[in-house]
Structures are given as C-alpha cells and as structure tokens.
Coordinates of C-alpha atoms and ligand atoms in Angstrom, one line a residue:
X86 CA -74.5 -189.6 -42.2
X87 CA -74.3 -189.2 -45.8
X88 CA -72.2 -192.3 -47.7
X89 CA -69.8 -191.0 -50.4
X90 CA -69.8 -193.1 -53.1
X91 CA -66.6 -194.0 -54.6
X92 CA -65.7 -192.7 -58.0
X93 CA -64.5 -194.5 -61.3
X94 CA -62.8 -194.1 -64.6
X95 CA -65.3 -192.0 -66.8
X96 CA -65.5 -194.6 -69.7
X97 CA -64.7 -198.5 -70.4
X98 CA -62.5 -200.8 -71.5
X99 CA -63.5 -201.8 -75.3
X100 CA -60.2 -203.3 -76.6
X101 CA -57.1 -205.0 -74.5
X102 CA -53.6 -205.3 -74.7
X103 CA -51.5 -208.5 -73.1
X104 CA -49.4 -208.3 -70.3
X105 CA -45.9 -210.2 -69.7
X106 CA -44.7 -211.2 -66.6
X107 CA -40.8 -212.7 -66.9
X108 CA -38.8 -215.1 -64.0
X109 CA -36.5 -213.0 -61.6
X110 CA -33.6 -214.8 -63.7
X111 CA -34.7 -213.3 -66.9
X112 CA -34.9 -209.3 -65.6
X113 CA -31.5 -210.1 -64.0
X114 CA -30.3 -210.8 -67.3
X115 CA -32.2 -208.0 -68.8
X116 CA -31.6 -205.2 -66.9
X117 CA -27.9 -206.2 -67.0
X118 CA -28.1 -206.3 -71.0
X119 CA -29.9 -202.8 -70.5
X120 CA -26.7 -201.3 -68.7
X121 CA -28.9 -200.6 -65.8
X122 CA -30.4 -197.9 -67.8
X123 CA -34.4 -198.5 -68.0
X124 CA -34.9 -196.7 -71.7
X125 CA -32.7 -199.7 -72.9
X126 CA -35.1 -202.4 -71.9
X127 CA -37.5 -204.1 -74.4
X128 CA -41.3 -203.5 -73.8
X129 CA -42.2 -206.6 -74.0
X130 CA -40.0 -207.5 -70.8
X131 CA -41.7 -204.8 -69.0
X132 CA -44.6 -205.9 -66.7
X133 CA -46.5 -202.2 -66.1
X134 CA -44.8 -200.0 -67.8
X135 CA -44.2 -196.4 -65.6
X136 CA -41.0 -195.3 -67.7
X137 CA -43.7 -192.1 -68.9
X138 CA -46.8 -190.5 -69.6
X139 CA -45.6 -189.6 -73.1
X140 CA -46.9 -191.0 -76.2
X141 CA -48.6 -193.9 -73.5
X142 CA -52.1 -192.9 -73.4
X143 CA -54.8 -195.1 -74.3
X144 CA -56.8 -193.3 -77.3
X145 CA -60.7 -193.2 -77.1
X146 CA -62.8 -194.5 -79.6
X147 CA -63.3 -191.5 -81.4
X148 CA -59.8 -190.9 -81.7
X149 CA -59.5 -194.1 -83.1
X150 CA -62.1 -193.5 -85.8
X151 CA -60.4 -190.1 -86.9
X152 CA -57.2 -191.9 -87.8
X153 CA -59.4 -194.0 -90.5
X154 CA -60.7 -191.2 -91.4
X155 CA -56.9 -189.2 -92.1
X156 CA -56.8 -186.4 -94.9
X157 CA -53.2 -187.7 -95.8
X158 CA -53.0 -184.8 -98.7
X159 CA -49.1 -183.6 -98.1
X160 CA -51.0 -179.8 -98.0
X161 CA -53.9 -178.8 -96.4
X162 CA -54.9 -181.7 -95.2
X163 CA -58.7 -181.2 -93.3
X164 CA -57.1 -183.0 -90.4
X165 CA -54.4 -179.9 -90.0
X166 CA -57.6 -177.5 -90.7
X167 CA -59.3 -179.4 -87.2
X168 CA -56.2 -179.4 -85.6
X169 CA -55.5 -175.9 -85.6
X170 CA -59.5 -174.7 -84.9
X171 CA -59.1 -176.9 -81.8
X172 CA -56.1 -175.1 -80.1
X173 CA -57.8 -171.7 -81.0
X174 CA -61.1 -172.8 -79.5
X175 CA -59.3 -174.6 -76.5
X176 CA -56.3 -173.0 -75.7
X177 CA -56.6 -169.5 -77.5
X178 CA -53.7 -169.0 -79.5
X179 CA -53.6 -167.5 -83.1
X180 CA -51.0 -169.0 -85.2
X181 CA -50.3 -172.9 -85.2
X182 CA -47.2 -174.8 -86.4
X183 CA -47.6 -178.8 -85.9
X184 CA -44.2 -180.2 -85.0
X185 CA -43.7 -183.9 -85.0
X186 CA -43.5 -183.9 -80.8
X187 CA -42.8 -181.2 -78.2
X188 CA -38.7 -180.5 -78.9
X189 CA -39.1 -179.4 -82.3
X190 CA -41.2 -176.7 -81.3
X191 CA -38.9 -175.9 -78.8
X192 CA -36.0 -176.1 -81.4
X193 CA -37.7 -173.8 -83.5
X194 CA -38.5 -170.8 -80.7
X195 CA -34.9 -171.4 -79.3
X196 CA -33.5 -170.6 -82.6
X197 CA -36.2 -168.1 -83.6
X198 CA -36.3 -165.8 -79.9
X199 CA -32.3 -166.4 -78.5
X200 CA -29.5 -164.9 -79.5
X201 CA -25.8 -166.3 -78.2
X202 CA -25.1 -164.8 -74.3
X203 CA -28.9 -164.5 -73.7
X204 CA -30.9 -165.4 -70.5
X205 CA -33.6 -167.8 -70.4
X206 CA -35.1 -167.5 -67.1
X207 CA -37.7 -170.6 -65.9
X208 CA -39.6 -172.4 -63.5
X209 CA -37.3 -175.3 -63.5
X210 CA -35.5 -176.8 -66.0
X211 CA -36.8 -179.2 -68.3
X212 CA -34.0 -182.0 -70.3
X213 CA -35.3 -181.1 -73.8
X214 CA -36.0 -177.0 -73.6
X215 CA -32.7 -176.4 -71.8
X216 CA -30.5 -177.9 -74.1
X217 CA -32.3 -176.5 -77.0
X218 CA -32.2 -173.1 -75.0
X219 CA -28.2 -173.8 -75.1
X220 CA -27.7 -175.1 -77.8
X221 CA -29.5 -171.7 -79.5
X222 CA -26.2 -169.9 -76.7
X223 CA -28.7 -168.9 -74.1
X224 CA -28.3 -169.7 -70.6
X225 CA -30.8 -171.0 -68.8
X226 CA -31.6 -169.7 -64.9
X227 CA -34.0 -171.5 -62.5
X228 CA -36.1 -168.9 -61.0
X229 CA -38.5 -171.3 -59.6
X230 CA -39.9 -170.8 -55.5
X231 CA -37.5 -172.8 -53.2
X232 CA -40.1 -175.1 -52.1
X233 CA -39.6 -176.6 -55.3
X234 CA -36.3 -177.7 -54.3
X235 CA -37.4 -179.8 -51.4
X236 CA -38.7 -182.8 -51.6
X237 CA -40.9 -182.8 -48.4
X238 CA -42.2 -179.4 -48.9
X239 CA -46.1 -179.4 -48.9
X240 CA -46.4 -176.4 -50.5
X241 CA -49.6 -176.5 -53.6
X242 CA -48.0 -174.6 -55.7
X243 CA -44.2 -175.6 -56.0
X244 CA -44.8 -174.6 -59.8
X245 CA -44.9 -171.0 -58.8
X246 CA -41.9 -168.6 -60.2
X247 CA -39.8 -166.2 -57.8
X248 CA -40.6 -163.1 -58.8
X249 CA -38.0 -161.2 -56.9
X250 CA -35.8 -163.6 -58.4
X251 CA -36.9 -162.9 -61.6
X252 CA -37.1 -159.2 -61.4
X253 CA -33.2 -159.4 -59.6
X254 CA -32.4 -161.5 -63.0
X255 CA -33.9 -159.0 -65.3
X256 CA -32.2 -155.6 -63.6
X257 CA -28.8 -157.5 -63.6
X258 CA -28.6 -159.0 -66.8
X259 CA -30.9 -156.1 -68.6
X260 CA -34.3 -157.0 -70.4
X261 CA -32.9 -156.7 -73.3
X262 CA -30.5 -160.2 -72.6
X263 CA -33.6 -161.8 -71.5
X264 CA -35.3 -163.0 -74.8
X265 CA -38.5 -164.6 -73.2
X266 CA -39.7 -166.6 -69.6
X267 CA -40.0 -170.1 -69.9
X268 CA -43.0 -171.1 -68.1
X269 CA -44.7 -174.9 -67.4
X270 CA -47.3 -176.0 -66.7
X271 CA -46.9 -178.5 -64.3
X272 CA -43.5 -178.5 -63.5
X273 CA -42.3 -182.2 -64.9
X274 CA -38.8 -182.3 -62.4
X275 CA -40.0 -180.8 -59.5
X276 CA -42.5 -184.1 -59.5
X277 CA -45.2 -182.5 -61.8
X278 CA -46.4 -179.5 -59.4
X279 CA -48.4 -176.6 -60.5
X280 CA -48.4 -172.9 -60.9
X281 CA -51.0 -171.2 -59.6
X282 CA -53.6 -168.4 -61.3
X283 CA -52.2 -165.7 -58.7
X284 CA -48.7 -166.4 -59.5
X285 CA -48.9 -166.5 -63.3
X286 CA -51.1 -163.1 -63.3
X287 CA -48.3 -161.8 -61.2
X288 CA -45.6 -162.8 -63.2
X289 CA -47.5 -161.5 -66.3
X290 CA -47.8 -158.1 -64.6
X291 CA -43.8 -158.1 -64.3
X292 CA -43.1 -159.4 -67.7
X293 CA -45.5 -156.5 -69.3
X294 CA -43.2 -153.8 -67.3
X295 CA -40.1 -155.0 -69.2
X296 CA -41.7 -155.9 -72.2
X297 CA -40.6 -159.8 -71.6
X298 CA -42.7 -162.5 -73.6
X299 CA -44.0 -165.4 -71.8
X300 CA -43.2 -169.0 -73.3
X301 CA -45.9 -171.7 -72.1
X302 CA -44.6 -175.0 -72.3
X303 CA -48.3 -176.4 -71.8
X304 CA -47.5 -180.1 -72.3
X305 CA -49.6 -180.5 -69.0
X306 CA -51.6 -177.6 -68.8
X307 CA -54.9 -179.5 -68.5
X308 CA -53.4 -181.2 -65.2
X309 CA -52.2 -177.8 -63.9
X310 CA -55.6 -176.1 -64.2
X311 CA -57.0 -179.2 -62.0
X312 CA -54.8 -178.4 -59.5
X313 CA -55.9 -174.7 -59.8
X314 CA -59.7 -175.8 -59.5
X315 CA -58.8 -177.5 -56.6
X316 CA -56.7 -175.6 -54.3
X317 CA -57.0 -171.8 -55.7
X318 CA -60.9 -170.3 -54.0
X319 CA -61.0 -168.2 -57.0
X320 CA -61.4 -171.2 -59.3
X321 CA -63.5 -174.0 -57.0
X322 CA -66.5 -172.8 -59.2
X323 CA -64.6 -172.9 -62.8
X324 CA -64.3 -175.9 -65.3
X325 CA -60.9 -176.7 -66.6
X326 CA -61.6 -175.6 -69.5
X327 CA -62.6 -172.4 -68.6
X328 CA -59.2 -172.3 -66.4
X329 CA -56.6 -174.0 -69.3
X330 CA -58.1 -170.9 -71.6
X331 CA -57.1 -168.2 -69.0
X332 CA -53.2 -169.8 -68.2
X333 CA -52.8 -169.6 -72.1
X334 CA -54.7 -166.1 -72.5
X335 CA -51.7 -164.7 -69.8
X336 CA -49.0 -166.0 -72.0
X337 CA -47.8 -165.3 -75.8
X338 CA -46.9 -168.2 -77.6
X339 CA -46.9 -171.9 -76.2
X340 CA -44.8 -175.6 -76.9
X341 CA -47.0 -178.5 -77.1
X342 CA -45.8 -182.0 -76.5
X343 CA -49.0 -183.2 -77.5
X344 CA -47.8 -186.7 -76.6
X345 CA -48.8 -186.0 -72.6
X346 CA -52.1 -184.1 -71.6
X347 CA -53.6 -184.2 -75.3
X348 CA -53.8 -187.7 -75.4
X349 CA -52.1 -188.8 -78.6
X350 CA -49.0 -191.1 -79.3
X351 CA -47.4 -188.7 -81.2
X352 CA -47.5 -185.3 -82.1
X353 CA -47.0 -181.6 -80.7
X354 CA -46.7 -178.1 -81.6
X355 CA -45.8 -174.5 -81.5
X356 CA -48.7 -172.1 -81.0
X357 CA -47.9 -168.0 -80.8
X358 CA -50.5 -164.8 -80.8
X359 CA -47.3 -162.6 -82.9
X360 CA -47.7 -163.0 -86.9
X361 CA -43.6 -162.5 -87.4
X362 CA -42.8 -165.0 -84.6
X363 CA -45.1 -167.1 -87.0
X364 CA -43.6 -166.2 -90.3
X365 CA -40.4 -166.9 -89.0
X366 CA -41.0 -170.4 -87.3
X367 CA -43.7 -171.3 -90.7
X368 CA -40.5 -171.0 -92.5
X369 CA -38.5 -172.7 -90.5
X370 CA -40.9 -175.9 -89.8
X371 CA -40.2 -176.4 -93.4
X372 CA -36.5 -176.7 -93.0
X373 CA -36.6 -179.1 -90.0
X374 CA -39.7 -180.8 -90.0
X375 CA -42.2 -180.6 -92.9
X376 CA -44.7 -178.6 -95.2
X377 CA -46.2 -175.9 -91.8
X378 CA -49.4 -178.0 -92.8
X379 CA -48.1 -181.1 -91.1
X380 CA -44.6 -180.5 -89.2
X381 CA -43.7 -184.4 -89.4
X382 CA -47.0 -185.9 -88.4
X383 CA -49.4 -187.5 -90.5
X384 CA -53.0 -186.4 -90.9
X385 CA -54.5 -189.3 -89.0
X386 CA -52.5 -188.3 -86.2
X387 CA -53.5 -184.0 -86.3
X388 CA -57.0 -185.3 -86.6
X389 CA -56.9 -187.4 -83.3
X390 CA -55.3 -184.4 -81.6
X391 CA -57.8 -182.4 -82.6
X392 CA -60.0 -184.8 -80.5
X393 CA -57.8 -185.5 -77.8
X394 CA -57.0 -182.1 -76.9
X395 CA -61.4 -181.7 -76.2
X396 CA -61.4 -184.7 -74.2
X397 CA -58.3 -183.6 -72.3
X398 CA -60.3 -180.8 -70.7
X399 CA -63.0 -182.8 -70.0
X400 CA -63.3 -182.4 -65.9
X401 CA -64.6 -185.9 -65.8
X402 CA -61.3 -187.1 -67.2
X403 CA -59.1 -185.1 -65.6
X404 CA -60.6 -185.8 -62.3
X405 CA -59.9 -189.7 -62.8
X406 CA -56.2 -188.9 -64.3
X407 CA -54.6 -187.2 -61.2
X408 CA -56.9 -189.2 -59.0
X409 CA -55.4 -192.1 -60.1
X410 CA -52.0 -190.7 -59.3
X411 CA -53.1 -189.7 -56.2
X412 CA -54.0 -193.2 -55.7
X413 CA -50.9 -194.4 -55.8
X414 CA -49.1 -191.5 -53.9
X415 CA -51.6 -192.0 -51.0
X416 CA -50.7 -196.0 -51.3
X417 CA -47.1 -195.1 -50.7
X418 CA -47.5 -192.4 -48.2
X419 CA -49.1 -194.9 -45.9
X420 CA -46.5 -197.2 -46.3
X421 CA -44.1 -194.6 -45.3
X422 CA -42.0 -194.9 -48.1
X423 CA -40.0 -191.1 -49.1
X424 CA -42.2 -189.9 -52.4
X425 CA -42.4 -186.1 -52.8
X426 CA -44.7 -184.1 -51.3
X427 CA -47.6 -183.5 -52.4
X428 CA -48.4 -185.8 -55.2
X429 CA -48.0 -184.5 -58.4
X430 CA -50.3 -184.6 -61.5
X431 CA -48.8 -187.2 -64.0
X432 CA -46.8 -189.5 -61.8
X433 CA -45.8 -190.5 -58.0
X434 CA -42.0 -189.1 -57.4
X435 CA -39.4 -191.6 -55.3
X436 CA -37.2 -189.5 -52.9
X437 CA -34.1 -192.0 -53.5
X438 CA -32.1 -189.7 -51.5
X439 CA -34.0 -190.9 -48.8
X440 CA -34.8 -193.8 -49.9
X441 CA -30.8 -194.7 -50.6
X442 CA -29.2 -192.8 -48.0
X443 CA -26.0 -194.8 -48.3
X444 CA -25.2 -194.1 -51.9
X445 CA -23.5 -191.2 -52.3
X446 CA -25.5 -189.2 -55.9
X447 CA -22.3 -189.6 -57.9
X448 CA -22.9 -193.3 -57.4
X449 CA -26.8 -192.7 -59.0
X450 CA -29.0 -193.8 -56.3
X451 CA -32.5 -193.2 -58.3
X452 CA -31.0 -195.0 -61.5
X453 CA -30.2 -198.0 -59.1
X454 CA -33.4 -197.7 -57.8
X455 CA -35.2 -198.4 -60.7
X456 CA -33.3 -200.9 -62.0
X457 CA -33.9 -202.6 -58.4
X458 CA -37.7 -201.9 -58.6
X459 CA -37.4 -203.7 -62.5
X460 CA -35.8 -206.8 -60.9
X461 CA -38.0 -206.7 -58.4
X462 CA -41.5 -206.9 -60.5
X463 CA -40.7 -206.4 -63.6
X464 CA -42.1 -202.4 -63.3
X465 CA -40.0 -200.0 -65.5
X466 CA -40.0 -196.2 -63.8
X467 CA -37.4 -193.7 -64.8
X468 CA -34.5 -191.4 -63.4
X469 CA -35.4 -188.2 -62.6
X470 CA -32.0 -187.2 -60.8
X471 CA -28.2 -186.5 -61.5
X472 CA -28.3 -188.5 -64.4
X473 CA -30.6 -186.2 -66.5
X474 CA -29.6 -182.9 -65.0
X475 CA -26.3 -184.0 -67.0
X476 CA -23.1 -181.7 -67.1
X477 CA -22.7 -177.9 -66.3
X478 CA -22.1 -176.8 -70.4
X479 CA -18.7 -174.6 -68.7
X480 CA -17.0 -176.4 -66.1
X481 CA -17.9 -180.2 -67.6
X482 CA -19.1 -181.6 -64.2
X483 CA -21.8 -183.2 -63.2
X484 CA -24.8 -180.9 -62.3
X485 CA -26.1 -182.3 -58.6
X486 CA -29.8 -181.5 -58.4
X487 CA -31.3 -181.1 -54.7
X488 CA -33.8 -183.7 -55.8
X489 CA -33.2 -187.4 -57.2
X490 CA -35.9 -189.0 -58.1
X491 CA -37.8 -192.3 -59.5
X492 CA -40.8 -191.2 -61.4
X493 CA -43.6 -193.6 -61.8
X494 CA -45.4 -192.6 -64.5
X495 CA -48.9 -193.1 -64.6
X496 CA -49.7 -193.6 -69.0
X497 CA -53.2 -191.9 -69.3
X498 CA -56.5 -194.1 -69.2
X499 CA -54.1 -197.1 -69.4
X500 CA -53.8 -199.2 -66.2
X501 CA -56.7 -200.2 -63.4
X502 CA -56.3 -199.2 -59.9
X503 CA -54.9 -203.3 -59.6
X504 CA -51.9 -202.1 -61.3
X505 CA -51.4 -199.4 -58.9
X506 CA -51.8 -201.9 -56.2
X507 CA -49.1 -204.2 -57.4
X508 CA -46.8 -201.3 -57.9
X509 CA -46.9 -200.3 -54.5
X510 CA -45.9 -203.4 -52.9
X511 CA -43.1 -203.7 -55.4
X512 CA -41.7 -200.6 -54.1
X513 CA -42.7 -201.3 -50.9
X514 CA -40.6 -204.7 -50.9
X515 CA -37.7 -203.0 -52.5
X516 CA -37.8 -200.7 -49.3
X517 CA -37.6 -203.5 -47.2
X518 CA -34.4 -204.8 -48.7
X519 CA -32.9 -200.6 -49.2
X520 CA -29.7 -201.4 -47.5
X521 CA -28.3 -204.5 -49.6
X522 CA -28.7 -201.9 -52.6
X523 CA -25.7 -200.2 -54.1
X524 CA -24.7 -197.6 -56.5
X525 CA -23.9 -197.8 -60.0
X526 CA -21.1 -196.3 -62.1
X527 CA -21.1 -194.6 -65.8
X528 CA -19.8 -196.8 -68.1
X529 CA -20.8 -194.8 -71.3
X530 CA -22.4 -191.2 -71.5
X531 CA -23.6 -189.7 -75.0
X532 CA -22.7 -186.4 -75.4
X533 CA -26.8 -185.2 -75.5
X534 CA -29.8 -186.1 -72.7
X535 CA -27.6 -189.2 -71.3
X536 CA -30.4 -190.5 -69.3
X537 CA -31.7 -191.9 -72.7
X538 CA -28.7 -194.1 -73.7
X539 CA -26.1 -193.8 -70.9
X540 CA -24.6 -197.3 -69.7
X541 CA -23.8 -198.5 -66.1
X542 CA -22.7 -201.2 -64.1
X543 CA -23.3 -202.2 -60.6
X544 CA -20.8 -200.9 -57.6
X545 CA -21.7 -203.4 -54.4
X546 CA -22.9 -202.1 -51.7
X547 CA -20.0 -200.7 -49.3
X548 CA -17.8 -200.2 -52.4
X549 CA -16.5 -196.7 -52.9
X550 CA -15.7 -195.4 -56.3
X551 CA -12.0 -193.6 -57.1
X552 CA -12.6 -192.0 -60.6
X553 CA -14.8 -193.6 -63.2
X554 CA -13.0 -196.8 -64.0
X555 CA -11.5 -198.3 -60.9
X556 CA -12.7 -199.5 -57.9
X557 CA -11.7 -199.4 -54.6
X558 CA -12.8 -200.8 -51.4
X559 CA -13.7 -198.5 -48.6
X560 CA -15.0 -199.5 -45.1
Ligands
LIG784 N1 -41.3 -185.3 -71.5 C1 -41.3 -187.3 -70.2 O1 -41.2 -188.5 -70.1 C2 -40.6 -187.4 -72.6 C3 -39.3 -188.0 -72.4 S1 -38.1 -187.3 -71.4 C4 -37.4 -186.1 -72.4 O2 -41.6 -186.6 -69.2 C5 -42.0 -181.2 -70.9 C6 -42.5 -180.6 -69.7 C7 -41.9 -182.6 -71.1 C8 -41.4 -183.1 -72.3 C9 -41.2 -184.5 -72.5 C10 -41.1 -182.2 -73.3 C11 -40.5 -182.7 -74.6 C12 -41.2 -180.8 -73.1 N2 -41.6 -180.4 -71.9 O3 -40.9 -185.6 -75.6 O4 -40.3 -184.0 -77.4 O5 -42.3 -183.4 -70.1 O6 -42.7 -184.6 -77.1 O7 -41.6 -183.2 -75.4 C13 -41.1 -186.6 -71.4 P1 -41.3 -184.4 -76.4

C-alpha cells in the first residue's frame, strides 16, 4: 500500500518571537484586572495568543523587505500604484480606495449605498458591518441557510444565502428599500463557513432580476475558495486563485480587512467595478481617512499588501492555513469536546452552550469560558456569543444568538502544530472541571461593539442573577 506522507508548513522559520508563560496566581489576578473580558489583557501575559486572526499574521520575508523599501510620498506613492494593480490582477475589481482596516470601508459604502429605513439583507451578521449598516439607518436581515444556525450541523456550505428568503425579503420590502446584499466570504460568526460557487451564482442570478448590487466582504475570501476546491466537483481541478477571481467576478464592489487573508498587520480597503460609487467614496476617504492614495496606511504597509495578497492565493499556503485549523478541530473532536461542526477556515469554534449547559446565556457562558481557558494556560480566545451580538437597536435588549461561541483563532503562519497540541489539552482540562464553572454578570457596557471593552465579574456557580446589580441565591 501506498504511504502518505505527511504534509508541512510551505516555508521556515527565519526570525522568532519569545513566549511568556505566568503562575496560575498571576492570570487570576490578571483576568480579574481584565473584568473577565479577554481584549483587556496585556499581550505579554498571554501564552498563545488565539484572541484573532486579524492583524496576527506572521509576514514573509518579502513582505518584510517591501516595508524598507516604502514610497512614503503623502501622494502617489509607488507602493499605492502596486497595491491597487495587485487587487485588479487578483481579485478583479476596477476602482481601489485603501482604508486604514476593513470598517472604514465599510463606513464609507454604508454611508455612500443606504439611505435611513433601508434593508440590508446578509449572510450573517458581522459586529463591525452591521452597526455601520445602522448607523447609516438601514436594517440589517440575516438571510443566511438555517444550518448556519446550528452548531452541530455538518452541512459544507453553512455560508450559503436563503434565496427564498431573500427573494420573500425583496417582494415585501420592494427592491427599491434594499440598497445592496451583503455577502462574506467565509462567514466569521457562523464559525468561519463558506459559500459555495452554486450558491453565489444563484444568488447573482436573483440579484440581476431586481437590479440588487452585491457587496463582498472578502476579508477571507482566499479561505472560502479552498473550501470551494475542496468540497464543490466543479472546482477539484481549479487553483484558488483561479476560484477567488470568479467569487469577486459575481459580485460588484468588495470590503477588505486586509488584516486577515491578505497577510498584513494592518491595512484594508474598498474595491468597486462602478466609477460614481468610486467618485463618491474617493471623496469621501478624504474626509475620514486620508488623501484616496493612502486611506490612513503608510506606504510600507500598501506595498506589503501588495505582496501579501499574491502569497495569500498561493494553494501551498492556503492548504497549510486551514489544515492547521483543522488540526486543532480534529484534536478536539476526538476528545469529544462540543466545537462546531465542520471546522471552519480561520479558527476552531467552542459550543459553550454545550459546553456550559448550566449557565443560563444572560449569565455569558462563552465569555466565562475563556476567561476559564486564560486561567487555565494562559491561552487568550475570544467571545463569539451574546456578548457581541449586543442590543436589539429598538427594543434595547439583549440579542440572544442560537450560537455562543469561544473562537480560537489560529494567527496566520504564526504557531507550530506544538501550540495546537497544548491548546487542546487546555480546553480539554477545562472540560474536565465544566461544572465548578459559573457565569458572569455585566458590570460596564459601552454603548458601541461591547465585547471590546465591556466589564464583568464572576457569579459562582449555583448563583442566580435578579437584575444586573444584585444577587440572589437560587437552589
Ligand atoms: N474581524 C476578527 O477578529 C477583528 C476584530 S472583531 C471586530 O474576526 C469581517 C468578516 C471581519 C472583520 C474583523 C471585519 C472588520 C469585517 N468583516 O477589523 O476593521 O472578520 O479590519 O475588519 C475581526 P477590521
């Protein structure tokens, strides 16, 4: 029989950074200075650091050399010039407007494309588009498939959009209330699932009948396609490349947080095939950001883009990126712990429903849960639950999202499969010791993305909370 060999990282480590591993006394004292929230930690009392795949990656060498090599001219820098010739070659798109990271582009076609009592239909919301999307006076509507929803679902393609949904959305509200579909590629809260070819084509077919623009939010497009080469027959014999070009050539004008898939700390930007759309958000970059020749990022910075977004298609790469993930997932599926099925592209998702049954989700069992996994190894993953769904904008209550989650993040071309090891028997001791965890309460909430900077403090386990200040002892 044939022996398969075992695959590795397509390139090698040529520069290190030093790890920190603190005392169980000194994350107690941490993650209680931190309000239990793990965006208030310091990095340097982080161990392996899973808070997020943004900004994290590790840059290659080439990268490295085209930020000595910056045009830092405040207009027309030659770095802005590569930039923008990458995304047409790559990802198609006429008209480029760099934006310092992905929610000032999605400021600028929020304010550009929505007018107050519009409908922004989506495949999921995302923290940063929908509250640009409401703060512009649209609503947003989640028209993704159902499977989405559940967390043991196997379905591929949980990315996918309901088109009878959708169509239901746009005969009752009227095309002309629906301003553009907001489409990602993966789908970050679902647990970073893809859309397939089929279903975008579709949806492309149904947007053209009503005249409907598409809105890409490729952050992870590169990811998605994989998925699409993998599981879709059609595109077993395509390279990503080829694939990410067709996804963008079925849409008209994209938001990049160029911070994920294109492999650069910061960075982003707003890419659209119709010249007014461009006129209007070229003036507007100005306003908001800077000169449309650099939308608050420096030219070293566009010029590593410009790099990162070739190697990001690079099948080799993204072969080791999601396998790396899947890694992990598979790690944890053995185990038995609850993740979401299947494993997403850019991180391994916690079901802390399941994994917290006891806490009820106004007493934030995924927050808990990685403020447990913290203390437990000194990993810092992130909330993906009630916390950052936030409020409904009318009534004021909390939103309760079918899924709560713990994303662990895998940073791009960062950590060694050792890491992943050690993460999974952190998790996999916290599981052991689920049921002497308990909830948390709210002790401060900013009025904008409150999973950033919100505050908490522990409720023991047992311990029922009656409002948001006392508490009171149930059995
Ligand atoms: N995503 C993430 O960790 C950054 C912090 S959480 C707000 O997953 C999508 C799909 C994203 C995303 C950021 C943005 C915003 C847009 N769409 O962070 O502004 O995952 O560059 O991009 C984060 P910026």
């Amino acid at each position: 029989m044939k022996r398969k060999r075992a695959w590795a990282e397509p390139y090698k480590i040529k520069m290190i950074e030093h790890l920190h591993m603190t005392t169980p006394e000194e994350r107690r004292r941490f993650i209680e200075e931190a309000g239990y929230n793990t965006f208030l930690l310091r990095s340097k009392d982080v161990y392996i650091d899973l808070l997020t795949d943004s900004g994290t990656s590790a840059m290659s060498d080439r990268q490295w050399a085209q930020i000595m090599l910056g045009d830092e001219a405040y207009a027309g820098s030659k770095d802005f010039l590569d930039m923008e010739a990458a995304v047409r070659e790559y990802y198609g798109y006429q008209y480029v407007v760099p934006t310092h990271q992905g929610r000032a582009a999605e400021h600028l076609i929020s304010k550009i494309m929505i007018k107050p009592g519009d409908f922004v239909p989506g495949n999921m919301y995302f923290t940063t588009t929908r509250l640009h999307q409401e703060l512009a006076g649209g609503t947003f509507v989640d028209v993704i498939v159902d499977e989405a929803h559940d967390p043991e679902s196997d379905f591929t393609f949980k990315g996918n959009i309901n088109l009878q949904k959708l169509e239901e959305l746009i005969i009752d509200k009227g095309p002309e209330k629906i301003p553009y579909v907001s489409m990602a590629t993966t789908v970050n809260m679902a647990g970073g699932q893809p859309i397939s070819m089929s279903n975008l084509r579709a949806l492309r077919m149904l947007t053209s009948k009503y005249n409907i623009p598409i809105v890409h939010d490729m952050t992870r497009v590169a990811e998605n396609a994989y998925m699409i080469q993998q599981y879709e027959e059609d595109y077993r014999h395509k390279t990503v490349a080829e694939i990410v070009r067709e996804i963008c050539d079925l849409t008209d004008m994209a938001t990049m947080s160029a911070k994920k898939d294109a492999l650069v700390n910061i960075g982003g930007f707003l890419a659209v095939n119709d010249y007014e759309v461009f006129e209007e958000a070229r003036s507007l970059v100005v306003v908001y950001e800077g000169l449309h020749t650099y939308g608050g990022m420096a030219g070293r910075d566009m010029g590593a883009l410009a790099v990162g977004i070739r190697e990001s298609v690079s099948d080799e790469h993204i072969k080791a990126r999601v396998g790396q993930v899947q890694y992990l997932g598979n790690k944890l599926l053995e185990a038995g712990i609850p993740i979401v099925h299947p494993i997403g592209t850019h991180g391994v998702f916690l079901n802390a429903k399941q994994f917290l049954p006891h806490i009820p989700q106004d007493q934030f069992p995924a927050q808990s849960l990685a403020a447990e996994l913290y203390l437990d190894s000194g990993v810092r993953a992130m909330e993906r639950g009630i916390v950052s769904a936030g409020r409904n904008k009318k009534t004021g209550e909390h939103n309760y999202p079918k899924l709560e989650l713990v994303r662990l993040t895998i940073p791009r071309r960062v950590y060694t499969q050792s890491h992943m090891d050690v993460v999974a028997d952190s998790v996999e001791a916290v599981y052991d010791k689920r049921e002497n965890i308990g909830g948390l309460k709210m002790v401060f909430e900013p009025k904008y993305l409150r999973f950033f900077q919100a505050r908490f403090e522990p409720v023991p386990v047992g311990w029922e909370l009656v409002g948001n200040e006392e508490l009171s002892y149930s059995k």
